[in-house]
Tab-separated table of C-alpha atoms and ligand atoms in Angstrom:
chain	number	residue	atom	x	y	z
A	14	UNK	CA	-30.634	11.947	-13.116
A	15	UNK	CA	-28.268	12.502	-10.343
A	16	UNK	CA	-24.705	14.688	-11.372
A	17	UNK	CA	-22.098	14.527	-9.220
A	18	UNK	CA	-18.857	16.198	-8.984
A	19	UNK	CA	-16.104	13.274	-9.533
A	20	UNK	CA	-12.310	14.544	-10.381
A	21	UNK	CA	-10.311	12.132	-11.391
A	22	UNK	CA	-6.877	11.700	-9.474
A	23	UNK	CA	-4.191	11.506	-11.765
A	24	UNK	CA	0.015	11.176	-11.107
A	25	UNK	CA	2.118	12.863	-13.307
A	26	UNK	CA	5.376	10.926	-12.565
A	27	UNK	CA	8.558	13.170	-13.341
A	28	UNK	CA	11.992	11.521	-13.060
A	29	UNK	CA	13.306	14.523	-11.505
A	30	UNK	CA	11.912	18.022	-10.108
A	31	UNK	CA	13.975	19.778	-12.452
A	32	UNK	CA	12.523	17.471	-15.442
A	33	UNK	CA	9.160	18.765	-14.116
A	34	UNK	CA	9.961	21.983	-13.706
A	35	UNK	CA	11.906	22.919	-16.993
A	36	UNK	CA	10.245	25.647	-19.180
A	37	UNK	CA	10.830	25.281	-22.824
A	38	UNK	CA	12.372	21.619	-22.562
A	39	UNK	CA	11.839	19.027	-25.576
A	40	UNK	CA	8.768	17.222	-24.440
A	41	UNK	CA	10.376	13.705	-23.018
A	42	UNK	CA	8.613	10.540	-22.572
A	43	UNK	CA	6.869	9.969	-19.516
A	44	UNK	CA	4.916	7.044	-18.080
A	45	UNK	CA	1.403	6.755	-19.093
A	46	UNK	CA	-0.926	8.707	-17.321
A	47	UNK	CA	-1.728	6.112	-13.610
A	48	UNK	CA	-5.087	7.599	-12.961
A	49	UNK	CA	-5.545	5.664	-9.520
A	50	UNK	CA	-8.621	6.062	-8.957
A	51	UNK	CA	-11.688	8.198	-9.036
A	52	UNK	CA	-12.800	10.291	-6.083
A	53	UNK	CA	-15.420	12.703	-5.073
A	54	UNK	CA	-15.670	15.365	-2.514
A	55	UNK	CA	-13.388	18.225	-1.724
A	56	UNK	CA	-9.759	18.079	0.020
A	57	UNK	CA	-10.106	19.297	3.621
A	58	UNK	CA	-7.680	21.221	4.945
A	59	UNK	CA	-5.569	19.701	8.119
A	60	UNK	CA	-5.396	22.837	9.687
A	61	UNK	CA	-9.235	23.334	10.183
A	62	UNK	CA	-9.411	19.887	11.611
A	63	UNK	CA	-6.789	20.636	14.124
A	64	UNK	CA	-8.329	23.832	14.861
A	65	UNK	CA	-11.502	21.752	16.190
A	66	UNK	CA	-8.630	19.849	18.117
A	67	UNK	CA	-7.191	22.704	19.321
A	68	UNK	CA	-10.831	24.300	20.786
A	69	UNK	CA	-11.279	20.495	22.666
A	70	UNK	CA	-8.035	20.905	23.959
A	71	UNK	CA	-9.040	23.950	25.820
A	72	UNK	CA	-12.071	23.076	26.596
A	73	UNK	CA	-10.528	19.873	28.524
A	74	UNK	CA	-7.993	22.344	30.155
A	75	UNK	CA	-10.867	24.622	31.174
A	76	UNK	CA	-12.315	21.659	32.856
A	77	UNK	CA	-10.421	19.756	35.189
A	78	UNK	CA	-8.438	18.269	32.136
A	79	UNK	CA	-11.107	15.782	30.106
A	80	UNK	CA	-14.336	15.895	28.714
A	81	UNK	CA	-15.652	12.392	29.871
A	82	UNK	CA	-18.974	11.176	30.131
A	83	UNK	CA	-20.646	13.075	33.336
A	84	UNK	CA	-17.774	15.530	33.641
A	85	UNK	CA	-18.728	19.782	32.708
A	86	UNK	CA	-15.797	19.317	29.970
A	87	UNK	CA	-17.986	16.720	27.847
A	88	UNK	CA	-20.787	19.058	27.638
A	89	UNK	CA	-18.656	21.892	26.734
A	90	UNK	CA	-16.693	19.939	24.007
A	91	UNK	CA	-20.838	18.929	22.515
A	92	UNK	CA	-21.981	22.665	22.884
A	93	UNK	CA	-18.868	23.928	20.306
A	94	UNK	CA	-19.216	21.118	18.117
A	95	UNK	CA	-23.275	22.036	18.469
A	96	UNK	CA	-22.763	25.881	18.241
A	97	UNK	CA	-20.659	25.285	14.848
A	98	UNK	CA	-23.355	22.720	12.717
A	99	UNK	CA	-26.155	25.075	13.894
A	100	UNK	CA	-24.421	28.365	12.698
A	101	UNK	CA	-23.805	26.275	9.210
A	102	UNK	CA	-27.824	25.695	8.772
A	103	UNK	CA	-27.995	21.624	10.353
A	104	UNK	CA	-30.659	21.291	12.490
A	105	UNK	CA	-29.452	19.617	15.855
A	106	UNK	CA	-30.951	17.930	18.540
A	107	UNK	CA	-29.661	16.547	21.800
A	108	UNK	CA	-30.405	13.266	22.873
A	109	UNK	CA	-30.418	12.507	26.734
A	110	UNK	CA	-30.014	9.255	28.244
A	111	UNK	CA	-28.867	8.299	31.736
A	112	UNK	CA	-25.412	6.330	32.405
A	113	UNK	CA	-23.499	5.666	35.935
A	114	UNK	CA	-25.529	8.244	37.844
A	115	UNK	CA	-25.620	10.785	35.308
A	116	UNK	CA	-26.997	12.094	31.970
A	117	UNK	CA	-25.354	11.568	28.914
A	118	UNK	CA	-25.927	13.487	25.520
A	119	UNK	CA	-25.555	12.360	22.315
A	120	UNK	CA	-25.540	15.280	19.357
A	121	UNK	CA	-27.431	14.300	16.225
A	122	UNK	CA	-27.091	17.048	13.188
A	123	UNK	CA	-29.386	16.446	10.197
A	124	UNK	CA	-28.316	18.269	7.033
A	125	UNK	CA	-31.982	19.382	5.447
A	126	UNK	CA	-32.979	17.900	2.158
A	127	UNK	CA	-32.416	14.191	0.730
A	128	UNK	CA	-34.484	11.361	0.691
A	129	UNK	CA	-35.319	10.531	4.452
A	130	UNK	CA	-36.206	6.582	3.125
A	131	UNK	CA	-32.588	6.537	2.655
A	132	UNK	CA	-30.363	8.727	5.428
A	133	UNK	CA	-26.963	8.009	5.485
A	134	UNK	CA	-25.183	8.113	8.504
A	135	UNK	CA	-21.470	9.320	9.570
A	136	UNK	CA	-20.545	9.438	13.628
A	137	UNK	CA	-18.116	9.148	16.134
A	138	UNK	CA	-17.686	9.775	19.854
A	139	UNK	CA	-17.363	12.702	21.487
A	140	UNK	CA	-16.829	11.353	25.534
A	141	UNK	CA	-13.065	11.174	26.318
A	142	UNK	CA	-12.033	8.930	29.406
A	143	UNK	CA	-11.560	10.767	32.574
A	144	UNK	CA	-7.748	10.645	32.526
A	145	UNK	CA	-7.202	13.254	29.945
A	146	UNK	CA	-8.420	15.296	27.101
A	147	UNK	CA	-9.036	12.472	24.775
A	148	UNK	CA	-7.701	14.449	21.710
A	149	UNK	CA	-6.509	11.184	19.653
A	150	UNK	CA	-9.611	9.174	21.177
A	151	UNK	CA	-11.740	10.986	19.713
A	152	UNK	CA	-11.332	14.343	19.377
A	153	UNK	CA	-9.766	13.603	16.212
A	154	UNK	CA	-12.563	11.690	14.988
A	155	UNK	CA	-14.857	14.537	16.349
A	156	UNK	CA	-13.157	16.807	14.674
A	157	UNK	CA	-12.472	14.769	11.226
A	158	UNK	CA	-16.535	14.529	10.923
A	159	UNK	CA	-17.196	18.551	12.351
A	160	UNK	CA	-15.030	19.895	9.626
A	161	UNK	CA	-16.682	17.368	6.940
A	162	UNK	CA	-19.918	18.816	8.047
A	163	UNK	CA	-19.554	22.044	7.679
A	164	UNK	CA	-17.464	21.636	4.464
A	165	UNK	CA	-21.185	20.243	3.298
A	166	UNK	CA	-22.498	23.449	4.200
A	167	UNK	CA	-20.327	25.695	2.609
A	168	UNK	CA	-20.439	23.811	-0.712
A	169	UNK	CA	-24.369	24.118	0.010
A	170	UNK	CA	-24.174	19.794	-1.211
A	171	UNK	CA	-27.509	18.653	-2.327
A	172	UNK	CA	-27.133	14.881	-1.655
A	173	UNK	CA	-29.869	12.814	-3.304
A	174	UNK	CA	-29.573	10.458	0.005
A	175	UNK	CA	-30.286	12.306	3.374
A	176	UNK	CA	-27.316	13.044	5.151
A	177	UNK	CA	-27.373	12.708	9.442
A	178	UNK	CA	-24.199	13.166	11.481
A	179	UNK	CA	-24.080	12.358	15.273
A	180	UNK	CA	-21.757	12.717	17.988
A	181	UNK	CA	-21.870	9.930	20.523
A	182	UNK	CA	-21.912	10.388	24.821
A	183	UNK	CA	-20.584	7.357	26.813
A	184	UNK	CA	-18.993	5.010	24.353
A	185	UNK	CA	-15.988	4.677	26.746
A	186	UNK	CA	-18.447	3.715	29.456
A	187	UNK	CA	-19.337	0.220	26.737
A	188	UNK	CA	-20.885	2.301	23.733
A	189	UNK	CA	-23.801	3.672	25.993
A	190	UNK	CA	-24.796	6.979	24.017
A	191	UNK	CA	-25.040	4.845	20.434
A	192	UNK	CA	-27.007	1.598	21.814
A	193	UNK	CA	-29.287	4.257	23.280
A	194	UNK	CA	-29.989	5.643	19.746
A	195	UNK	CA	-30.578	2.404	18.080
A	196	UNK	CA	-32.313	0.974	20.726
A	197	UNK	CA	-34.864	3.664	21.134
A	198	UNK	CA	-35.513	4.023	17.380
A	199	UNK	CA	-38.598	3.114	16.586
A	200	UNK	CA	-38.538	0.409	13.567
A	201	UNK	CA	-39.787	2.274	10.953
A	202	UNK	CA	-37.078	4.841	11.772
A	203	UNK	CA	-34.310	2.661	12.103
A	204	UNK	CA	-35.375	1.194	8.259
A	205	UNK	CA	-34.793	4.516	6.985
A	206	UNK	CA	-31.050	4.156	7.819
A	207	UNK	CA	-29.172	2.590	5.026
A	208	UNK	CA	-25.960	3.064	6.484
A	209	UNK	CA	-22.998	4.032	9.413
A	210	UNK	CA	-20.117	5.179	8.907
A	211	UNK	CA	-17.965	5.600	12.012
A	212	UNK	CA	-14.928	7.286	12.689
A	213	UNK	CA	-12.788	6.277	16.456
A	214	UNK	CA	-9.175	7.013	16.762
A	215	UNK	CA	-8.263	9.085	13.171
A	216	UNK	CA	-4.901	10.372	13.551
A	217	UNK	CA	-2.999	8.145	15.794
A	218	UNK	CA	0.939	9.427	16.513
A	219	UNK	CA	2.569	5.767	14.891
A	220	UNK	CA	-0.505	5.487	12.776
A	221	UNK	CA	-1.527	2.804	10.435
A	222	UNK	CA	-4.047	2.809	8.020
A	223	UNK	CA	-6.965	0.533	8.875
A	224	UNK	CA	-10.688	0.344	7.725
A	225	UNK	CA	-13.186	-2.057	9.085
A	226	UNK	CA	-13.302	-5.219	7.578
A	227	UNK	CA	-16.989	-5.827	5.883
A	228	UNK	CA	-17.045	-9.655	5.824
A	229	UNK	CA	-18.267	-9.959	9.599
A	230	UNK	CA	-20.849	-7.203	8.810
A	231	UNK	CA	-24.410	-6.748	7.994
A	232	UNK	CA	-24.682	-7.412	3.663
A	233	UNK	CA	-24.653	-3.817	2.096
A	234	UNK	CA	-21.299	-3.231	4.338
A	235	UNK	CA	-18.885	-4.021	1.357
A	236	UNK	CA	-20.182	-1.094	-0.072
A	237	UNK	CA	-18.548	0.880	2.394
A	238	UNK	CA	-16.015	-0.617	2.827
A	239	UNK	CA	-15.028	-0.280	-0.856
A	240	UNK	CA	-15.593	3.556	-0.657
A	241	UNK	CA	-13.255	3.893	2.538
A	242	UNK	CA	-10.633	1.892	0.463
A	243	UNK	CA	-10.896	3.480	-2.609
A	244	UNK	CA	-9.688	6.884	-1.308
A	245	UNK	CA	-6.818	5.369	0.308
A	246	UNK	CA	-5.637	3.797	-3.289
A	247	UNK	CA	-6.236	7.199	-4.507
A	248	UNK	CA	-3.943	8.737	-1.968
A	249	UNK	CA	-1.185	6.068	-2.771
A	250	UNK	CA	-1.520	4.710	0.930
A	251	UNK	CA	-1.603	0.934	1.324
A	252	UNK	CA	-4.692	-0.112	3.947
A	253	UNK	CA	-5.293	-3.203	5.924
A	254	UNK	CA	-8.987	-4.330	7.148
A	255	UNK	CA	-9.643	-4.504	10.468
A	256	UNK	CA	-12.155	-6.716	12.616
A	257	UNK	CA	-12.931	-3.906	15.045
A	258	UNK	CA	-16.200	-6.303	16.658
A	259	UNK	CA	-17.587	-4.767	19.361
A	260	UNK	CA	-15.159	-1.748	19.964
A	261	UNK	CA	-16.857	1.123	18.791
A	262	UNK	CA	-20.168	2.706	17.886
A	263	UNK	CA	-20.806	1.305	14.790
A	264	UNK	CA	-21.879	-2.344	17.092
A	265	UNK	CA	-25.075	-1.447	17.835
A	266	UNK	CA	-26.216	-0.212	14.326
A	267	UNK	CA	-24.870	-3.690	13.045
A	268	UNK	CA	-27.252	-5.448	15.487
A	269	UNK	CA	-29.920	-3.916	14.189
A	270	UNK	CA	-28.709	-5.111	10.680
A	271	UNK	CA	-27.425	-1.848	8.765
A	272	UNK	CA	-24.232	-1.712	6.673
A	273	UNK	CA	-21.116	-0.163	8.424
A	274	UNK	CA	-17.867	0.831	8.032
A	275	UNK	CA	-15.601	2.891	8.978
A	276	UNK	CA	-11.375	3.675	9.438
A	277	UNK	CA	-8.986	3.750	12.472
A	278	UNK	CA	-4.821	4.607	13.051
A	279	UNK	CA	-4.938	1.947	15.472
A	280	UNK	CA	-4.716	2.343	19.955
A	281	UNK	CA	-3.021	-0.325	22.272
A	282	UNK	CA	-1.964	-2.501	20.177
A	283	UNK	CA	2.120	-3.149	18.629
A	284	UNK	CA	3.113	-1.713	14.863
A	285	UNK	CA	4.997	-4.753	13.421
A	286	UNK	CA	7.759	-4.069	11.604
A	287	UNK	CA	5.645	-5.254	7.899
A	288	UNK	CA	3.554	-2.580	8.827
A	289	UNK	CA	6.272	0.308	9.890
A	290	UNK	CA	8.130	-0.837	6.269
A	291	UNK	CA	4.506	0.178	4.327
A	292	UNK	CA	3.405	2.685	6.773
A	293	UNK	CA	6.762	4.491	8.400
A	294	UNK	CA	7.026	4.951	11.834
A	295	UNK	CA	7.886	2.882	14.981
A	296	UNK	CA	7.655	-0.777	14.944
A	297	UNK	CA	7.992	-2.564	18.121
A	298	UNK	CA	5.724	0.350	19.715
A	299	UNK	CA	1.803	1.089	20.010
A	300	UNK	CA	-0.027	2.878	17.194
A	301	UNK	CA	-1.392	4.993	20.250
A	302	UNK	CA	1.123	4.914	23.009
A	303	UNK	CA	-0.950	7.399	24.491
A	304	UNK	CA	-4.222	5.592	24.497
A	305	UNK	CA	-6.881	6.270	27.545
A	306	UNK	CA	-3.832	8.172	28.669
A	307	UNK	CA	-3.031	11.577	30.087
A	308	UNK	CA	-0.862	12.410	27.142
A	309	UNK	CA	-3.374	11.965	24.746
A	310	UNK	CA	-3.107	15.835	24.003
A	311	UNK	CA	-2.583	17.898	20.384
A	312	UNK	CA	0.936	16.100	20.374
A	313	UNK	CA	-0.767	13.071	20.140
A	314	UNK	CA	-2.050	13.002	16.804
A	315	UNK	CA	-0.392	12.268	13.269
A	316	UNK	CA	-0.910	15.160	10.957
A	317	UNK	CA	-0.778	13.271	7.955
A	318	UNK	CA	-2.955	10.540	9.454
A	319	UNK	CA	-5.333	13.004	10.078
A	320	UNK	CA	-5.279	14.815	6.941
A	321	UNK	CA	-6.149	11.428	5.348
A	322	UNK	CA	-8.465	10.237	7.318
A	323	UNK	CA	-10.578	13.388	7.123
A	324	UNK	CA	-10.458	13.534	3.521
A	325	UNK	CA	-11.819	10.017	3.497
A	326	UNK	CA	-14.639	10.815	5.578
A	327	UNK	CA	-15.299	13.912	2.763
A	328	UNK	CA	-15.136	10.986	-0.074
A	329	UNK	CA	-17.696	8.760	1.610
A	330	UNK	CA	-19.787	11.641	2.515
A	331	UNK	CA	-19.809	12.633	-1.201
A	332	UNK	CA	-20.290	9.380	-2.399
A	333	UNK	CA	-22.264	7.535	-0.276
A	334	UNK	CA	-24.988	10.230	-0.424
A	335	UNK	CA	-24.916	11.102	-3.998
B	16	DPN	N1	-13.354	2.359	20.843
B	16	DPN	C1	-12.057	2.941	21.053
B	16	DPN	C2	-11.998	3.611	22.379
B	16	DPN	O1	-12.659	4.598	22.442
B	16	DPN	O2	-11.309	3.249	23.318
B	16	DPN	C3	-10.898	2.120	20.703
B	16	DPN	C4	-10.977	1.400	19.419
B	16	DPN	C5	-11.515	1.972	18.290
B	16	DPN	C6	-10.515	0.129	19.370
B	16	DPN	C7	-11.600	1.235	17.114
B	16	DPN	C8	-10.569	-0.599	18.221
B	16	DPN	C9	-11.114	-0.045	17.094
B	17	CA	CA1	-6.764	17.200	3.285
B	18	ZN	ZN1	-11.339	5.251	24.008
């Protein structure tokens, strides 16, 4: 029998603060109790995500400016991200591979204990492009899944499922670093996975709130999908689905026929104004007007997108593994 910690997310709705907030007041009539939904896994803290932002920042600074694929920045970015699972007990690896004239690393962290027969997966990548520090895309997904990680640790989680982050190298060279894990997986390994979740672009500056649609995915992805959604109705933030194909690192996994999923505040492409009426923000403009851009730097990234994002990532974690 498998316990797990669920807290159910309930609104109080008060007409007014001071209706709230009146000692000794005749108890009034409220609206029934809305529990929206019910969640699992802890609230992460913004500010320890941006902190993570805040170290790639420097790093990129420290090294000509980005931490792309082949560049001394993206090895620096992996060693702190690397440095920080390993003090919190995961035991990392580094996986080489060779890409435009140079090696490439992805970093794979595997949190000890679970069943192995079923690992669940959460990633991202960690390569910027070479025009800037690539704190948007994806230090904030970096970053998002780092501070999920070691929030594992510190709650010392016992997942019944075996939990295995990774960090991808190359995906802005045409998702090199991930098609390079799948690919040179041997069979029996790859069985073993029973899911991906991916995080790419997590706190975009006119964000909206998007999570990969499941229908064009391998069967199991609904699943995921489902849990990605779920924390958003929690949170009281409307979602759309997204078709997100071949665009990120979740691709190759789907090839090889494992459920994925996973959410994104959106890059190149125009907020319409339906969305900037549910969503705030600037319609008529990008989601990421700073995408593969110079200004993609810690003024590039939506707090609040953030903030949600990375507590969604917590809730699949939790669940997902239970
Ligand atoms: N793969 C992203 C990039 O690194 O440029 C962009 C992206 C992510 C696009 C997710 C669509 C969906
Ligand atoms: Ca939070
Ligand atoms: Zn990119």
């Amino acid at each position: 029998m498998i316990t797990r910690r669920v807290t159910a997310v309930v609104a109080l709705l008060c007409a007014t603060a001071t209706a709230c907030a009146t000692a000794g007041a005749a108890p009034e009539r409220r609206a029934p109790l809305d529990v929206v939904a019910q969640q699992a896994g802890p609230d992460i803290p913004v500010a320890d995500v941006r902190a993570h932002l805040a170290e790639l920042s420097r790093i990129a600074d420290e090294n000509g400016g980005n931490r792309a694929h082949g560049q001394p920045g993206y090895r620096a970015g992996l060693d702190y991200v690397r440095a920080r699972l390993d003090a919190a007990g995961y035991t990392t690896a580094l996986q080489e591979f060779r890409a435009d004239g140079a090696t490439g690393y992805n970093l794979v962290a595997d949190w000890p204990g679970g069943d192995e027969n079923a690992t669940v997966m959460f990633g991202g990548h960690a390569d910027s492009v070479s025009a800037g520090p690539g704190i948007n895309d994806n230090g904030s997904g970096s970053a998002g899944l780092l501070e999920v990680a070691l929030t594992v640790a510190e709650q010392n989680l016992r997942p019944a499922k075996h939990l295995r982050f990774a960090w991808w190298g190359a995906e802005e060279l045409g998702l090199v670093g991930s098609t390079h894990y799948v690919e040179s997986l041997a069979s029996t390994e790859l069985a073993k996975i029973t899911g991906y979740v991916n995080f790419d672009m997590i706190g975009s500056p006119n964000p909206g709130y998007f999570v990969y649609a499941s229908a064009s995915q391998p069967p199991g992805s609904e699943q995921i999908e489902k849990v990605l959604a779920d924390y958003f109705v929690a949170a009281g933030v409307q979602t759309e689905p997204v078709e997100v194909g071949g665009r990120s690192d979740h691709a190759a996994f789907a090839r090889a026929g494992i459920p994925t999923g996973g959410t994104f505040t959106g890059a190149e492409k125009t907020k319409s104004s339906a969305q900037a009426a549910k969503w705030g923000g600037t319609a008529g403009e990008a989601f990421d007007p700073c995408y593969h851009r110079a200004c993609d730097t810690l003024d590039n990234i939506d707090e609040t997108a953030l903030d949600h994002n990375t507590d969604a990532i917590a809730n699949a974690v939790w669940t997902l593994t239970a």
